[in-house]
Each structure stands twice: as structure tokens, then as C-alpha cells.
Amino acid sequence: MTQVNIHTAKTQLSKLIEAALAGEDVVIAKGSQPVVRLVPIPQGRFKLGIMAGGLGTIPDFPEPQDEADLDAWEGAPA
């Protein structure tokens, strides 16, 4: 574990970030009291398009609806 004071953290932030990304435990202290820990944010968990093609067809909302569908949507009596 690496523990540095705030002044050192300010001057060596890039180095400390690289250490945290490499898996090292980096703690920033105020005086001798630890106050924060640098941890990497996990990458690559979110993937766009994971359900692509699996939802079927969706309506084309800009296209006009036929009268029966429009009446049903507006709650007109059948």
C-alpha cells in the first residue's frame, strides 16, 4: 500500500493514478490520517447493442396510424 500526503498527491497525481490502475492500493492522507483511496473505475462492462435483433420489430412512430389503431389509442368507443 502506498500512502502519500495531499501535497505529494498534488505533485504526483499522474504517477499515483497509474499505480492505482496497476492494482496498487493508493491512499491519500491529511497529515498522518488516511482520508481517501484511489481506485480504478472498471472499464468495459457496458456494451451497446446487446439486445440488437432480439426485440423483434418496433412500430415506426413517424408513420401515420390507420383509423382503427388511432381510435383505440385515443380511447374511442369500439
PDB file of C-alpha atoms in Angstrom:
ATOM      1  CA  MET A   1       0.000   0.000   0.000  1.00  0.00           C
ATOM      2  CA  THR A   2       1.236   3.458  -0.921  1.00  0.00           C
ATOM      3  CA  GLN A   3       0.254   6.319   1.387  1.00  0.00           C
ATOM      4  CA  VAL A   4       1.079   9.890   0.463  1.00  0.00           C
ATOM      5  CA  ASN A   5       0.124  13.267   1.880  1.00  0.00           C
ATOM      6  CA  ILE A   6      -2.056  15.728  -0.011  1.00  0.00           C
ATOM      7  CA  HIS A   7       0.867  17.892  -1.184  1.00  0.00           C
ATOM      8  CA  THR A   8       2.673  14.878  -2.659  1.00  0.00           C
ATOM      9  CA  ALA A   9      -0.571  13.674  -4.247  1.00  0.00           C
ATOM     10  CA  LYS A  10      -0.987  17.049  -5.967  1.00  0.00           C
ATOM     11  CA  THR A  11       2.501  16.952  -7.438  1.00  0.00           C
ATOM     12  CA  GLN A  12       2.498  13.246  -8.398  1.00  0.00           C
ATOM     13  CA  LEU A  13      -1.148  12.654  -9.306  1.00  0.00           C
ATOM     14  CA  SER A  14      -0.431  11.082 -12.709  1.00  0.00           C
ATOM     15  CA  LYS A  15       2.025   8.620 -11.146  1.00  0.00           C
ATOM     16  CA  LEU A  16      -0.458   7.729  -8.404  1.00  0.00           C
ATOM     17  CA  ILE A  17      -3.235   7.165 -10.927  1.00  0.00           C
ATOM     18  CA  GLU A  18      -1.004   4.814 -12.909  1.00  0.00           C
ATOM     19  CA  ALA A  19      -0.172   2.926  -9.702  1.00  0.00           C
ATOM     20  CA  ALA A  20      -3.874   2.555  -8.881  1.00  0.00           C
ATOM     21  CA  LEU A  21      -4.602   1.344 -12.426  1.00  0.00           C
ATOM     22  CA  ALA A  22      -1.843  -1.240 -11.993  1.00  0.00           C
ATOM     23  CA  GLY A  23      -3.645  -2.604  -8.939  1.00  0.00           C
ATOM     24  CA  GLU A  24      -1.674  -0.885  -6.197  1.00  0.00           C
ATOM     25  CA  ASP A  25      -3.588   0.378  -3.167  1.00  0.00           C
ATOM     26  CA  VAL A  26      -3.056   4.171  -3.106  1.00  0.00           C
ATOM     27  CA  VAL A  27      -4.172   6.149  -0.046  1.00  0.00           C
ATOM     28  CA  ILE A  28      -4.009   9.919   0.331  1.00  0.00           C
ATOM     29  CA  ALA A  29      -3.602  11.211   3.876  1.00  0.00           C
ATOM     30  CA  LYS A  30      -4.140  14.548   5.554  1.00  0.00           C
ATOM     31  CA  GLY A  31      -1.168  14.683   7.869  1.00  0.00           C
ATOM     32  CA  SER A  32      -0.886  11.090   9.091  1.00  0.00           C
ATOM     33  CA  GLN A  33      -4.644  10.418   8.905  1.00  0.00           C
ATOM     34  CA  PRO A  34      -5.744   8.481   5.749  1.00  0.00           C
ATOM     35  CA  VAL A  35      -8.700  10.265   4.130  1.00  0.00           C
ATOM     36  CA  VAL A  36      -9.196   8.900   0.587  1.00  0.00           C
ATOM     37  CA  ARG A  37      -8.239   5.915  -1.533  1.00  0.00           C
ATOM     38  CA  LEU A  38      -7.622   5.979  -5.286  1.00  0.00           C
ATOM     39  CA  VAL A  39      -9.348   3.101  -7.037  1.00  0.00           C
ATOM     40  CA  PRO A  40      -9.752   2.466 -10.764  1.00  0.00           C
ATOM     41  CA  ILE A  41     -13.201   2.523 -12.332  1.00  0.00           C
ATOM     42  CA  PRO A  42     -13.939  -0.828 -14.029  1.00  0.00           C
ATOM     43  CA  GLN A  43     -13.980  -0.499 -17.808  1.00  0.00           C
ATOM     44  CA  GLY A  44     -15.737  -2.492 -20.485  1.00  0.00           C
ATOM     45  CA  ARG A  45     -18.790  -3.690 -18.566  1.00  0.00           C
ATOM     46  CA  PHE A  46     -21.363  -1.753 -20.589  1.00  0.00           C
ATOM     47  CA  LYS A  47     -21.968  -2.828 -24.151  1.00  0.00           C
ATOM     48  CA  LEU A  48     -24.223  -1.007 -26.585  1.00  0.00           C
ATOM     49  CA  GLY A  49     -26.477  -3.099 -28.776  1.00  0.00           C
ATOM     50  CA  ILE A  50     -26.525  -6.183 -26.592  1.00  0.00           C
ATOM     51  CA  MET A  51     -30.199  -6.800 -27.489  1.00  0.00           C
ATOM     52  CA  ALA A  52     -29.819  -5.877 -31.166  1.00  0.00           C
ATOM     53  CA  GLY A  53     -32.101  -8.085 -33.243  1.00  0.00           C
ATOM     54  CA  GLY A  54     -33.609  -9.727 -30.170  1.00  0.00           C
ATOM     55  CA  LEU A  55     -36.570  -7.413 -29.683  1.00  0.00           C
ATOM     56  CA  GLY A  56     -38.384  -8.041 -32.941  1.00  0.00           C
ATOM     57  CA  THR A  57     -39.809  -5.215 -34.976  1.00  0.00           C
ATOM     58  CA  ILE A  58     -40.871  -1.975 -33.424  1.00  0.00           C
ATOM     59  CA  PRO A  59     -43.520   0.382 -34.779  1.00  0.00           C
ATOM     60  CA  ASP A  60     -42.430   3.257 -36.954  1.00  0.00           C
ATOM     61  CA  PHE A  61     -43.925   6.089 -34.915  1.00  0.00           C
ATOM     62  CA  PRO A  62     -43.467   8.840 -37.507  1.00  0.00           C
ATOM     63  CA  GLU A  63     -45.699   6.848 -39.900  1.00  0.00           C
ATOM     64  CA  PRO A  64     -49.432   7.698 -39.719  1.00  0.00           C
ATOM     65  CA  GLN A  65     -51.660   5.151 -37.971  1.00  0.00           C
ATOM     66  CA  ASP A  66     -54.722   3.638 -39.562  1.00  0.00           C
ATOM     67  CA  GLU A  67     -58.089   4.873 -38.227  1.00  0.00           C
ATOM     68  CA  ALA A  68     -58.841   1.768 -36.085  1.00  0.00           C
ATOM     69  CA  ASP A  69     -55.486   1.925 -34.295  1.00  0.00           C
ATOM     70  CA  LEU A  70     -55.811   5.674 -33.808  1.00  0.00           C
ATOM     71  CA  ASP A  71     -59.315   5.285 -32.326  1.00  0.00           C
ATOM     72  CA  ALA A  72     -58.066   2.548 -29.966  1.00  0.00           C
ATOM     73  CA  TRP A  73     -55.139   4.726 -28.911  1.00  0.00           C
ATOM     74  CA  GLU A  74     -57.398   7.709 -28.217  1.00  0.00           C
ATOM     75  CA  GLY A  75     -59.926   5.559 -26.302  1.00  0.00           C
ATOM     76  CA  ALA A  76     -62.806   5.970 -28.743  1.00  0.00           C
ATOM     77  CA  PRO A  77     -65.674   3.504 -28.191  1.00  0.00           C
ATOM     78  CA  ALA A  78     -65.495   0.472 -30.483  1.00  0.00           C
TER      79      ALA A  78
END
